[in-house]
Short mmCIF file of C-alpha atoms in Angstrom, two decimals:
data_model
loop_
_atom_site.label_atom_id
_atom_site.label_comp_id
_atom_site.label_asym_id
_atom_site.label_seq_id
_atom_site.Cartn_x
_atom_site.Cartn_y
_atom_site.Cartn_z
CA UNK I 1 -5.06 74.72 38.67
CA UNK I 2 -5.63 74.92 42.40
CA UNK I 3 -7.99 72.67 44.29
CA UNK I 4 -10.75 74.42 46.18
CA UNK I 5 -10.51 74.35 49.95
CA UNK I 6 -13.36 71.86 49.96
CA UNK I 7 -11.49 69.58 47.55
CA UNK I 8 -8.28 69.78 49.58
CA UNK I 9 -10.22 69.06 52.77
CA UNK I 10 -11.85 66.09 51.14
CA UNK I 11 -8.48 64.69 50.09
CA UNK I 12 -7.12 65.02 53.60
CA UNK I 13 -10.22 63.59 55.25
CA UNK I 14 -11.12 60.80 52.85
CA UNK I 15 -7.65 60.02 51.53
CA UNK I 16 -8.70 60.41 47.91
CA UNK I 17 -10.30 62.90 45.56
CA UNK I 18 -11.96 62.23 42.21
CA UNK I 19 -11.76 64.91 39.50
CA UNK I 20 -14.30 63.85 36.91
CA UNK I 21 -13.30 64.24 33.24
CA UNK I 22 -10.29 66.41 34.05
CA UNK I 23 -8.67 65.63 30.71
CA UNK I 24 -10.42 66.14 27.38
CA UNK I 25 -11.29 63.15 25.18
CA UNK I 26 -8.73 64.22 22.57
CA UNK I 27 -6.04 64.29 25.26
CA UNK I 28 -6.98 60.78 26.31
CA UNK I 29 -6.62 59.66 22.71
CA UNK I 30 -3.16 61.22 22.62
CA UNK I 31 -2.15 59.40 25.81
CA UNK I 32 -3.51 56.07 24.58
CA UNK I 33 -1.55 56.39 21.35
CA UNK I 34 1.60 57.15 23.32
CA UNK I 35 0.98 54.08 25.47
CA UNK I 36 0.57 51.85 22.43
CA UNK I 37 3.82 53.26 21.06
CA UNK I 38 5.66 52.88 24.36
CA UNK I 39 4.44 49.32 24.91
CA UNK I 40 6.40 48.33 21.79
CA UNK I 41 9.71 49.61 23.16
CA UNK I 42 11.60 46.49 24.26
CA UNK I 43 12.98 46.41 27.76
CA UNK I 44 12.39 45.34 31.34
CA UNK I 45 9.92 48.21 31.80
CA UNK I 46 7.33 46.24 29.81
CA UNK I 47 5.60 43.58 31.88
CA UNK I 48 3.73 40.89 29.95
CA UNK I 49 1.30 38.34 31.30
CA UNK I 50 2.71 35.07 32.56
CA UNK I 51 3.94 33.13 29.58
CA UNK I 52 2.21 35.45 27.14
CA UNK I 53 2.79 38.51 25.05
CA UNK I 54 -0.14 40.67 26.19
CA UNK I 55 1.19 43.79 27.89
CA UNK I 56 0.00 44.11 31.47
CA UNK I 57 2.04 47.07 32.61
CA UNK I 58 4.61 49.55 31.36
CA UNK I 59 6.84 51.58 33.69
CA UNK I 60 8.47 54.96 33.33
CA UNK I 61 6.87 56.00 30.04
CA UNK I 62 7.44 59.63 31.03
CA UNK I 63 11.13 59.04 30.37
CA UNK I 64 10.50 58.04 26.75
CA UNK I 65 7.27 59.62 25.50
CA UNK I 66 6.86 63.40 25.26
CA UNK I 67 3.13 63.17 25.99
CA UNK I 68 3.86 61.66 29.38
CA UNK I 69 6.82 63.94 30.04
CA UNK I 70 4.31 66.73 29.55
CA UNK I 71 1.54 65.13 31.54
CA UNK I 72 3.56 64.80 34.75
CA UNK I 73 4.23 68.55 34.56
CA UNK I 74 0.69 69.46 33.50
CA UNK I 75 -0.62 72.15 35.85
CA UNK I 76 -3.85 70.21 36.30
CA UNK I 77 -1.87 67.37 37.92
CA UNK I 78 1.25 68.96 39.31
CA UNK I 79 -0.27 72.01 40.95
CA UNK I 80 -2.75 70.06 43.09
CA UNK I 81 0.10 67.76 44.17
CA UNK I 82 2.26 70.73 45.17
CA UNK I 83 -0.70 72.23 46.97
CA UNK I 84 -1.37 69.03 48.94
CA UNK I 85 2.23 67.97 49.60
CA UNK I 86 5.00 70.54 49.07
CA UNK I 87 6.42 72.75 46.32
CA UNK I 88 9.30 70.44 45.51
CA UNK I 89 8.17 67.10 44.20
CA UNK I 90 9.47 64.64 41.63
CA UNK I 91 8.14 61.43 40.09
CA UNK I 92 9.05 58.48 42.28
CA UNK I 93 7.19 55.93 40.17
CA UNK I 94 5.25 56.00 36.91
CA UNK I 95 3.29 53.04 35.61
CA UNK I 96 0.41 52.18 33.32
CA UNK I 97 -1.52 49.08 34.26
CA UNK I 98 -3.59 47.41 31.56
CA UNK I 99 -5.86 45.21 33.58
CA UNK I 100 -6.73 42.44 31.16
CA UNK I 101 -10.24 41.22 30.42
CA UNK I 102 -11.62 38.44 32.61
CA UNK I 103 -9.36 38.87 35.52
CA UNK I 104 -6.33 40.91 36.22
CA UNK I 105 -3.98 40.58 39.08
CA UNK I 106 -5.75 40.13 42.33
CA UNK I 107 -3.65 42.51 44.35
CA UNK I 108 -4.61 42.07 47.96
CA UNK I 109 -5.79 44.85 50.25
CA UNK I 110 -2.77 46.95 51.11
CA UNK I 111 -1.22 50.35 51.76
CA UNK I 112 1.28 51.51 49.12
CA UNK I 113 3.59 53.17 51.56
CA UNK I 114 4.35 49.93 53.40
CA UNK I 115 5.63 48.41 50.16
CA UNK I 116 7.83 51.41 49.40
CA UNK I 117 9.21 51.56 52.91
CA UNK I 118 10.12 47.88 52.81
CA UNK I 119 11.47 47.77 49.27
CA UNK I 120 13.07 51.19 48.91
CA UNK I 121 13.60 52.52 52.41
CA UNK I 122 11.30 55.44 51.75
CA UNK I 123 11.48 57.41 55.00
CA UNK I 124 7.97 58.89 55.21
CA UNK I 125 4.59 58.70 53.44
CA UNK I 126 5.22 62.06 51.76
CA UNK I 127 3.68 61.09 48.42
CA UNK I 128 0.58 61.79 46.38
CA UNK I 129 -0.63 59.22 43.85
CA UNK I 130 -2.45 60.36 40.77
CA UNK I 131 -4.51 57.85 38.82
CA UNK I 132 -5.50 58.82 35.30
CA UNK I 133 -8.29 56.80 33.70
CA UNK I 134 -7.25 55.93 30.14
CA UNK I 135 -10.53 54.03 29.74
CA UNK I 136 -13.95 54.50 31.26
CA UNK I 137 -13.98 52.91 34.70
CA UNK I 138 -17.16 51.24 35.89
CA UNK I 139 -18.09 48.75 38.57
CA UNK I 140 -17.41 45.82 36.24
CA UNK I 141 -13.94 46.45 34.85
CA UNK I 142 -11.81 46.34 37.95
CA UNK I 143 -12.03 49.68 39.71
CA UNK I 144 -9.76 50.41 42.64
CA UNK I 145 -11.65 50.12 45.93
CA UNK I 146 -10.75 52.49 48.77
CA UNK I 147 -11.55 52.41 52.46
CA UNK I 148 -12.15 56.15 52.86
CA UNK I 149 -10.33 57.68 55.79
CA UNK I 150 -8.18 54.62 56.40
CA UNK I 151 -5.02 56.63 55.66
CA UNK I 152 -5.43 58.58 58.88
CA UNK I 153 -4.32 55.80 61.20
CA UNK I 154 -0.84 55.15 59.86
CA UNK I 155 0.26 51.70 58.80
CA UNK I 156 -2.04 48.89 59.88
CA UNK I 157 0.93 46.58 60.23
CA UNK I 158 4.59 47.32 59.83
CA UNK I 159 5.66 44.40 57.65
CA UNK I 160 8.60 43.76 59.93
CA UNK I 161 8.46 40.02 59.31
CA UNK I 162 8.65 40.66 55.58
CA UNK I 163 11.61 42.98 55.99
CA UNK I 164 13.36 40.32 58.01
CA UNK I 165 12.90 37.81 55.20
CA UNK I 166 14.08 39.89 52.28
CA UNK I 167 15.25 43.37 51.52
CA UNK I 168 14.40 43.16 47.84
CA UNK I 169 11.55 40.89 46.99
CA UNK I 170 8.05 41.96 47.96
CA UNK I 171 5.32 39.38 48.17
CA UNK I 172 1.74 40.69 48.20
CA UNK I 173 1.15 38.57 51.30
CA UNK I 174 3.93 40.45 53.07
CA UNK I 175 2.10 43.73 52.83
CA UNK I 176 -1.56 42.75 52.68
CA UNK I 177 -3.96 43.20 55.54
CA UNK I 178 -5.19 40.09 57.31
CA UNK I 179 -8.90 39.26 57.01
CA UNK I 180 -9.42 40.40 60.60
CA UNK I 181 -7.61 43.69 60.02
CA UNK I 182 -9.60 44.33 56.87
CA UNK I 183 -12.91 43.53 58.58
CA UNK I 184 -12.13 46.06 61.32
CA UNK I 185 -11.29 48.72 58.77
CA UNK I 186 -14.30 48.03 56.56
CA UNK I 187 -16.57 48.25 59.60
CA UNK I 188 -15.04 51.60 60.48
CA UNK I 189 -14.63 53.16 57.03
CA UNK I 190 -16.81 51.32 54.52
CA UNK I 191 -15.75 50.78 50.92
CA UNK I 192 -16.01 53.01 47.89
CA UNK I 193 -14.66 52.96 44.35
CA UNK I 194 -14.29 56.07 42.23
CA UNK I 195 -15.64 55.61 38.72
CA UNK I 196 -15.95 57.86 35.73
CA UNK I 197 -15.26 58.41 32.08
CA UNK I 198 -11.80 58.17 30.55
CA UNK I 199 -9.89 61.35 31.38
CA UNK I 200 -11.05 61.36 34.98
CA UNK I 201 -8.34 61.60 37.60
CA UNK I 202 -8.18 60.34 41.16
CA UNK I 203 -5.67 61.61 43.70
CA UNK I 204 -5.00 59.22 46.58
CA UNK I 205 -2.88 58.92 49.66
CA UNK I 206 0.04 56.47 49.93
CA UNK I 207 -1.46 55.27 53.21
CA UNK I 208 -5.05 54.65 52.15
CA UNK I 209 -6.05 50.98 52.34
CA UNK I 210 -7.14 49.84 48.90
CA UNK I 211 -7.72 46.78 46.81
CA UNK I 212 -8.56 46.11 43.24
CA UNK I 213 -11.47 44.16 41.84
CA UNK I 214 -10.88 41.86 38.93
CA UNK I 215 -11.95 42.97 35.49
CA UNK I 216 -15.13 41.06 34.67
CA UNK I 217 -15.52 42.77 31.30
CA UNK I 218 -14.22 41.54 27.94
CA UNK I 219 -12.00 44.61 27.45
CA UNK I 220 -8.70 45.63 29.01
CA UNK I 221 -8.87 48.62 31.31
CA UNK I 222 -5.85 50.96 31.31
CA UNK I 223 -4.97 53.00 34.38
CA UNK I 224 -1.99 55.32 34.63
CA UNK I 225 -0.56 55.93 38.11
CA UNK I 226 2.00 58.63 38.81
CA UNK I 227 3.47 58.75 42.31
CA UNK I 228 4.95 62.09 43.28
CA UNK I 229 7.33 62.20 46.22
CA UNK I 230 8.72 65.04 48.29
CA UNK I 231 12.33 65.75 47.19
CA UNK I 232 13.22 65.96 50.90
CA UNK I 233 12.11 62.36 51.32
CA UNK I 234 14.40 60.39 49.03
CA UNK I 235 14.55 56.60 49.32
CA UNK I 236 17.38 55.05 51.32
CA UNK I 237 17.58 51.45 50.18
CA UNK I 238 19.61 49.27 52.52
CA UNK I 239 20.53 46.79 49.81
CA UNK I 240 20.60 46.89 46.04
CA UNK I 241 18.15 49.58 44.87
CA UNK I 242 15.24 48.49 42.70
CA UNK I 243 15.67 49.16 38.95
CA UNK I 244 15.38 52.73 37.74
CA UNK I 245 12.30 52.02 35.67
CA UNK I 246 10.54 51.11 38.92
CA UNK I 247 12.07 53.72 41.21
CA UNK I 248 12.96 56.82 39.23
CA UNK I 249 16.37 58.37 39.83
CA UNK I 250 15.68 61.87 38.52
CA UNK I 251 14.79 63.76 41.69
CA UNK I 252 14.96 67.30 40.32
CA UNK I 253 11.90 69.25 41.46
CA UNK I 254 9.30 69.46 38.70
CA UNK I 255 8.05 72.84 37.51
CA UNK I 256 4.51 73.11 36.12
CA UNK I 257 4.01 73.83 32.45
CA UNK I 258 2.28 77.07 31.63
CA UNK I 259 -0.44 75.25 29.72
CA UNK I 260 -2.03 71.80 29.42
CA UNK I 261 0.43 69.20 28.10
CA UNK I 262 -1.58 68.80 24.91
CA UNK I 263 -0.87 72.39 23.91
CA UNK I 264 2.87 72.05 24.48
CA UNK I 265 3.34 69.08 22.14
CA UNK I 266 4.61 69.78 18.66
CA UNK I 267 5.23 67.42 15.85
CA UNK I 268 3.82 64.49 17.79
CA UNK I 269 0.94 62.76 16.11
CA UNK I 270 -1.79 61.32 18.24
CA UNK T 1 -48.96 38.28 44.70
CA UNK T 2 -49.17 39.01 41.01
CA UNK T 3 -46.59 40.97 39.11
CA UNK T 4 -47.84 44.09 37.36
CA UNK T 5 -47.92 43.98 33.59
CA UNK T 6 -44.93 46.30 33.58
CA UNK T 7 -42.97 43.95 35.83
CA UNK T 8 -43.84 40.91 33.71
CA UNK T 9 -42.86 42.80 30.55
CA UNK T 10 -39.57 43.78 32.14
CA UNK T 11 -38.80 40.16 33.03
CA UNK T 12 -39.49 39.02 29.50
CA UNK T 13 -37.56 41.85 27.87
CA UNK T 14 -34.59 42.10 30.20
CA UNK T 15 -34.45 38.50 31.39
CA UNK T 16 -34.53 39.47 35.05
CA UNK T 17 -36.60 41.43 37.54
CA UNK T 18 -35.52 42.79 40.92
CA UNK T 19 -38.08 43.00 43.72
CA UNK T 20 -36.49 45.20 46.34
CA UNK T 21 -36.95 44.17 49.99
CA UNK T 22 -39.67 41.66 49.16
CA UNK T 23 -39.11 39.80 52.42
CA UNK T 24 -39.19 41.48 55.83
CA UNK T 25 -36.01 41.70 57.94
CA UNK T 26 -37.46 39.27 60.50
CA UNK T 27 -38.14 36.76 57.74
CA UNK T 28 -34.55 37.06 56.56
CA UNK T 29 -33.39 36.35 60.12
CA UNK T 30 -35.57 33.25 60.16
CA UNK T 31 -34.09 32.05 56.89
CA UNK T 32 -30.53 32.71 58.01
CA UNK T 33 -31.08 30.72 61.20
CA UNK T 34 -32.51 27.85 59.16
CA UNK T 35 -29.44 27.95 56.91
CA UNK T 36 -27.08 27.81 59.89
CA UNK T 37 -29.04 24.83 61.20
CA UNK T 38 -29.12 23.09 57.83
CA UNK T 39 -25.41 23.62 57.18
CA UNK T 40 -24.73 21.38 60.21
CA UNK T 41 -26.67 18.42 58.80
CA UNK T 42 -24.00 16.01 57.52
CA UNK T 43 -24.27 14.77 53.98
CA UNK T 44 -23.23 15.30 50.38
CA UNK T 45 -25.59 18.28 50.10
CA UNK T 46 -23.11 20.37 52.11
CA UNK T 47 -20.23 21.66 49.99
CA UNK T 48 -17.17 22.91 51.85
CA UNK T 49 -14.25 24.85 50.52
CA UNK T 50 -11.36 22.89 49.08
CA UNK T 51 -9.58 21.22 51.97
CA UNK T 52 -11.43 23.28 54.54
CA UNK T 53 -14.50 23.22 56.72
CA UNK T 54 -16.12 26.52 55.75
CA UNK T 55 -19.47 25.88 54.11
CA UNK T 56 -19.66 27.24 50.57
CA UNK T 57 -23.01 25.84 49.49
CA UNK T 58 -25.89 23.76 50.76
CA UNK T 59 -28.35 22.04 48.44
CA UNK T 60 -32.00 21.04 48.88
CA UNK T 61 -32.59 22.71 52.26
CA UNK T 62 -36.29 22.85 51.39
CA UNK T 63 -36.39 19.09 51.91
CA UNK T 64 -35.17 19.40 55.51
CA UNK T 65 -36.06 22.82 56.90
CA UNK T 66 -39.69 23.93 57.29
CA UNK T 67 -38.77 27.57 56.67
CA UNK T 68 -37.55 26.71 53.19
CA UNK T 69 -40.36 24.25 52.55
CA UNK T 70 -42.63 27.21 53.24
CA UNK T 71 -40.59 29.71 51.26
CA UNK T 72 -40.73 27.79 47.98
CA UNK T 73 -44.55 27.83 48.29
CA UNK T 74 -44.74 31.42 49.50
CA UNK T 75 -47.20 33.31 47.29
CA UNK T 76 -44.69 36.13 46.87
CA UNK T 77 -42.33 33.72 45.08
CA UNK T 78 -44.52 31.00 43.64
CA UNK T 79 -47.27 33.15 42.19
CA UNK T 80 -44.94 35.29 40.04
CA UNK T 81 -43.28 32.10 38.79
CA UNK T 82 -46.63 30.58 37.83
CA UNK T 83 -47.59 33.84 36.18
CA UNK T 84 -44.40 33.96 34.11
CA UNK T 85 -44.05 30.25 33.31
CA UNK T 86 -47.07 28.00 33.85
CA UNK T 87 -49.44 26.93 36.63
CA UNK T 88 -47.69 23.62 37.24
CA UNK T 89 -44.15 24.05 38.47
CA UNK T 90 -41.91 22.20 40.92
CA UNK T 91 -38.46 22.85 42.37
CA UNK T 92 -35.81 21.48 40.05
CA UNK T 93 -32.89 22.75 42.11
CA UNK T 94 -32.50 24.54 45.43
CA UNK T 95 -29.18 25.86 46.68
CA UNK T 96 -27.73 28.43 49.04
CA UNK T 97 -24.34 29.79 48.03
CA UNK T 98 -22.23 31.40 50.74
CA UNK T 99 -19.71 33.29 48.70
CA UNK T 100 -16.75 33.54 51.05
CA UNK T 101 -14.88 36.71 51.87
CA UNK T 102 -11.95 37.63 49.62
CA UNK T 103 -12.89 35.56 46.66
CA UNK T 104 -15.51 33.03 45.94
CA UNK T 105 -15.68 30.77 42.98
CA UNK T 106 -15.00 32.56 39.78
CA UNK T 107 -17.79 31.03 37.78
CA UNK T 108 -17.30 32.00 34.18
CA UNK T 109 -19.87 33.77 32.05
CA UNK T 110 -22.54 31.24 31.18
CA UNK T 111 -26.18 30.38 30.61
CA UNK T 112 -27.72 28.06 33.21
CA UNK T 113 -29.86 26.18 30.74
CA UNK T 114 -26.87 24.90 28.77
CA UNK T 115 -25.51 23.25 31.92
CA UNK T 116 -28.84 21.63 32.71
CA UNK T 117 -29.37 20.41 29.18
CA UNK T 118 -25.93 18.84 29.11
CA UNK T 119 -25.97 17.36 32.59
CA UNK T 120 -29.61 16.42 33.03
CA UNK T 121 -31.13 16.28 29.57
CA UNK T 122 -33.55 19.05 30.41
CA UNK T 123 -35.62 19.37 27.23
CA UNK T 124 -36.40 23.10 27.19
CA UNK T 125 -35.53 26.32 29.05
CA UNK T 126 -38.89 26.27 30.84
CA UNK T 127 -37.56 27.48 34.19
CA UNK T 128 -37.58 30.58 36.33
CA UNK T 129 -34.76 31.17 38.81
CA UNK T 130 -35.44 33.07 41.99
CA UNK T 131 -32.52 34.54 43.90
CA UNK T 132 -33.19 35.56 47.49
CA UNK T 133 -30.62 37.86 49.09
CA UNK T 134 -29.86 36.55 52.59
CA UNK T 135 -27.36 39.39 53.00
CA UNK T 136 -27.23 42.90 51.61
CA UNK T 137 -25.77 42.77 48.11
CA UNK T 138 -23.57 45.62 46.96
CA UNK T 139 -21.02 46.15 44.22
CA UNK T 140 -18.21 44.85 46.43
CA UNK T 141 -19.45 41.53 47.74
CA UNK T 142 -19.84 39.52 44.59
CA UNK T 143 -23.12 40.43 42.94
CA UNK T 144 -24.36 38.44 39.98
CA UNK T 145 -23.82 40.37 36.74
CA UNK T 146 -26.39 40.03 33.96
CA UNK T 147 -26.27 40.93 30.28
CA UNK T 148 -29.83 42.26 30.04
CA UNK T 149 -31.80 40.86 27.11
CA UNK T 150 -29.19 38.20 26.33
CA UNK T 151 -31.75 35.45 27.05
CA UNK T 152 -33.70 36.34 23.91
CA UNK T 153 -31.24 34.82 21.47
CA UNK T 154 -31.23 31.21 22.66
CA UNK T 155 -28.02 29.45 23.57
CA UNK T 156 -24.85 31.23 22.47
CA UNK T 157 -23.15 27.90 21.92
CA UNK T 158 -24.54 24.41 22.25
CA UNK T 159 -21.82 22.77 24.30
CA UNK T 160 -21.78 19.81 21.93
CA UNK T 161 -18.08 19.23 22.43
CA UNK T 162 -18.64 19.06 26.17
CA UNK T 163 -21.48 16.58 25.76
CA UNK T 164 -19.26 14.44 23.61
CA UNK T 165 -16.63 14.35 26.33
CA UNK T 166 -18.79 13.47 29.28
CA UNK T 167 -22.40 12.93 30.12
CA UNK T 168 -21.96 13.60 33.81
CA UNK T 169 -19.18 15.95 34.67
CA UNK T 170 -19.58 19.61 33.80
CA UNK T 171 -16.53 21.79 33.59
CA UNK T 172 -17.15 25.56 33.70
CA UNK T 173 -15.04 25.84 30.54
CA UNK T 174 -17.46 23.54 28.75
CA UNK T 175 -20.34 25.93 29.18
CA UNK T 176 -18.70 29.32 29.41
CA UNK T 177 -18.76 31.87 26.63
CA UNK T 178 -15.53 32.57 24.80
CA UNK T 179 -14.00 36.05 25.17
CA UNK T 180 -15.13 36.89 21.66
CA UNK T 181 -18.68 35.71 22.30
CA UNK T 182 -18.84 37.69 25.53
CA UNK T 183 -17.49 40.84 23.89
CA UNK T 184 -20.20 40.64 21.22
CA UNK T 185 -22.89 40.23 23.84
CA UNK T 186 -21.58 42.97 26.11
CA UNK T 187 -21.47 45.35 23.15
CA UNK T 188 -25.07 44.53 22.38
CA UNK T 189 -26.56 44.27 25.85
CA UNK T 190 -24.28 45.96 28.35
CA UNK T 191 -23.81 44.69 31.90
CA UNK T 192 -25.87 45.24 35.02
CA UNK T 193 -25.96 43.77 38.51
CA UNK T 194 -29.04 43.93 40.72
CA UNK T 195 -28.23 45.03 44.26
CA UNK T 196 -30.30 45.63 47.33
CA UNK T 197 -30.84 44.95 50.99
CA UNK T 198 -31.21 41.47 52.39
CA UNK T 199 -34.71 40.21 51.64
CA UNK T 200 -34.62 41.49 48.07
CA UNK T 201 -35.45 38.96 45.39
CA UNK T 202 -34.35 38.70 41.78
CA UNK T 203 -36.15 36.56 39.20
CA UNK T 204 -34.02 35.57 36.23
CA UNK T 205 -34.23 33.55 33.06
CA UNK T 206 -32.36 30.23 32.61
CA UNK T 207 -31.01 31.60 29.34
CA UNK T 208 -29.70 34.97 30.48
CA UNK T 209 -25.91 35.28 30.18
CA UNK T 210 -24.49 35.99 33.61
CA UNK T 211 -21.30 35.92 35.61
CA UNK T 212 -20.36 36.46 39.16
CA UNK T 213 -17.87 38.90 40.59
CA UNK T 214 -15.63 37.78 43.40
CA UNK T 215 -16.42 38.91 46.90
CA UNK T 216 -13.92 41.66 47.76
CA UNK T 217 -15.43 42.24 51.20
CA UNK T 218 -14.37 40.62 54.46
CA UNK T 219 -17.78 39.01 55.00
CA UNK T 220 -19.44 36.01 53.39
CA UNK T 221 -22.43 36.82 51.19
CA UNK T 222 -25.27 34.29 51.17
CA UNK T 223 -27.54 33.92 48.17
CA UNK T 224 -30.40 31.43 47.91
CA UNK T 225 -31.36 30.28 44.42
CA UNK T 226 -34.53 28.31 43.73
CA UNK T 227 -35.02 27.03 40.19
CA UNK T 228 -38.60 26.24 39.32
CA UNK T 229 -39.26 24.02 36.31
CA UNK T 230 -42.39 23.27 34.29
CA UNK T 231 -43.72 19.83 35.31
CA UNK T 232 -44.22 19.12 31.59
CA UNK T 233 -40.47 19.56 31.06
CA UNK T 234 -38.90 16.84 33.23
CA UNK T 235 -35.21 16.00 32.77
CA UNK T 236 -34.29 13.01 30.64
CA UNK T 237 -30.75 12.07 31.63
CA UNK T 238 -29.09 9.76 29.17
CA UNK T 239 -26.71 8.32 31.75
CA UNK T 240 -26.73 8.11 35.52
CA UNK T 241 -28.89 10.96 36.85
CA UNK T 242 -27.20 13.54 39.06
CA UNK T 243 -27.81 13.10 42.81
CA UNK T 244 -31.24 13.98 44.16
CA UNK T 245 -29.89 16.82 46.30
CA UNK T 246 -28.76 18.51 43.06
CA UNK T 247 -31.68 17.59 40.82
CA UNK T 248 -34.82 17.22 42.92
CA UNK T 249 -37.03 14.18 42.26
CA UNK T 250 -40.28 15.47 43.72
CA UNK T 251 -42.06 16.83 40.65
CA UNK T 252 -45.51 17.28 42.14
CA UNK T 253 -46.88 20.70 41.18
CA UNK T 254 -46.51 23.17 44.05
CA UNK T 255 -49.54 25.00 45.39
CA UNK T 256 -49.10 28.47 46.89
CA UNK T 257 -49.59 28.95 50.61
CA UNK T 258 -52.44 31.23 51.60
CA UNK T 259 -50.05 33.49 53.52
CA UNK T 260 -46.37 34.37 53.74
CA UNK T 261 -44.24 31.44 54.89
CA UNK T 262 -43.38 33.20 58.11
CA UNK T 263 -47.00 33.13 59.23
CA UNK T 264 -47.37 29.43 58.56
CA UNK T 265 -44.48 28.32 60.76
CA UNK T 266 -45.30 27.05 64.22
CA UNK T 267 -43.00 25.77 66.87
CA UNK T 268 -39.93 26.73 64.87
CA UNK T 269 -37.63 29.13 66.59
CA UNK T 270 -35.85 31.67 64.50
#
């Protein structure tokens, strides 16, 4: 699947692109079932809420579940990424966030690439993020909020003070915009949050300024985020690298499947 | 100003009614200036953020500022209230909340009337709330979220345990709905949040279930709320009454001005 020129232009100009209902409802069911299965696999890749057992995030499910191994190679995801970035990409990070009811992490306004440069020594912002809605996303259940076009000005701040403090640990305050910086960017760019039914997909730039509203609804809201990176842009950590469930080590270029992932699965029950 | 039959029906069925841009931009300017002036009057009616100086709320400004003394009698506000409730109403509570940038109190899902019954011994839910937008309200700066129609089922819980603990102090947890209760009500009623330009007005029931999103924007968002009560429904506190800036003592029935408040002001600079 290729993006139209208009879609590609919109991604480059706005820093994000929403593809409404890209996946079919049955595919979403398949992915949800795989998430439930994967969330029961013990290991450091499962993040639970503070002091609780509720799963808040699972990393690197594409390394364990065939549905997700297929999804990252699905032509509907991988071909647009190759079109926007380069032919040779791999999955740098894969995570599913289950933003819990009545809250959810308040992750401050930030640019992803700053975090990855600080934590992993990622040389350049040569990534495309793909968010896959595993639940309907509306204004009440914690949508991601973008400042459209904010990716076109590079990093707002360079996080040098944070880097000086620690090579490994990343505090949200180290990478978040100050109130004054955010006000300037909101004045210039405004705010918008892509919403849509489960199965919708949003592509977004590693440099776009974004934040995340809390989930005011009584239901968890699951969002899958795959970050593809250029294979010519491998991380160069200066200290101990982050764990391989957070920063994937398999940097072989991905080749698109010939068909949607759901048609390539066999013997896997949804 | 009378509401149309359709508007009155909507209030009774949904539990709220939005009147878009009811006040003129110049009137909003006048009210904002009066708020800035009133926020500098020292006293317990000014609530600042924890350990800071930023004003988060001011109570009972209608007792000090002629603009607000006029506004509560403005026919555009008072006549709809009398139409919906009864001829004889007074102001039970008057407050202006300045929800600060990047947050704001996370006030749990609740029904106003439960709080007032517990804290003030208010006999019946014979009130109408009027919210006046002093700033544009959008999905990002902390709009109030309503469960439409949820006011038609009485109180979801009676807060008896809270009343047993304390006659005076109200903890949000004492009056908030449980996750299970909220889920049931969201399934039945859905969620909606009235938005609009500054000068818009929303009337809402004291029994409607509502919550408040945090303010994700870099600017404070000011909301004025006037609660009118039936003069035949005066509070009957069993202990020490709450302070008079929180629960107003002047219960004389209000009579509507002949003209908008802004035309009755003289010698007051905006």
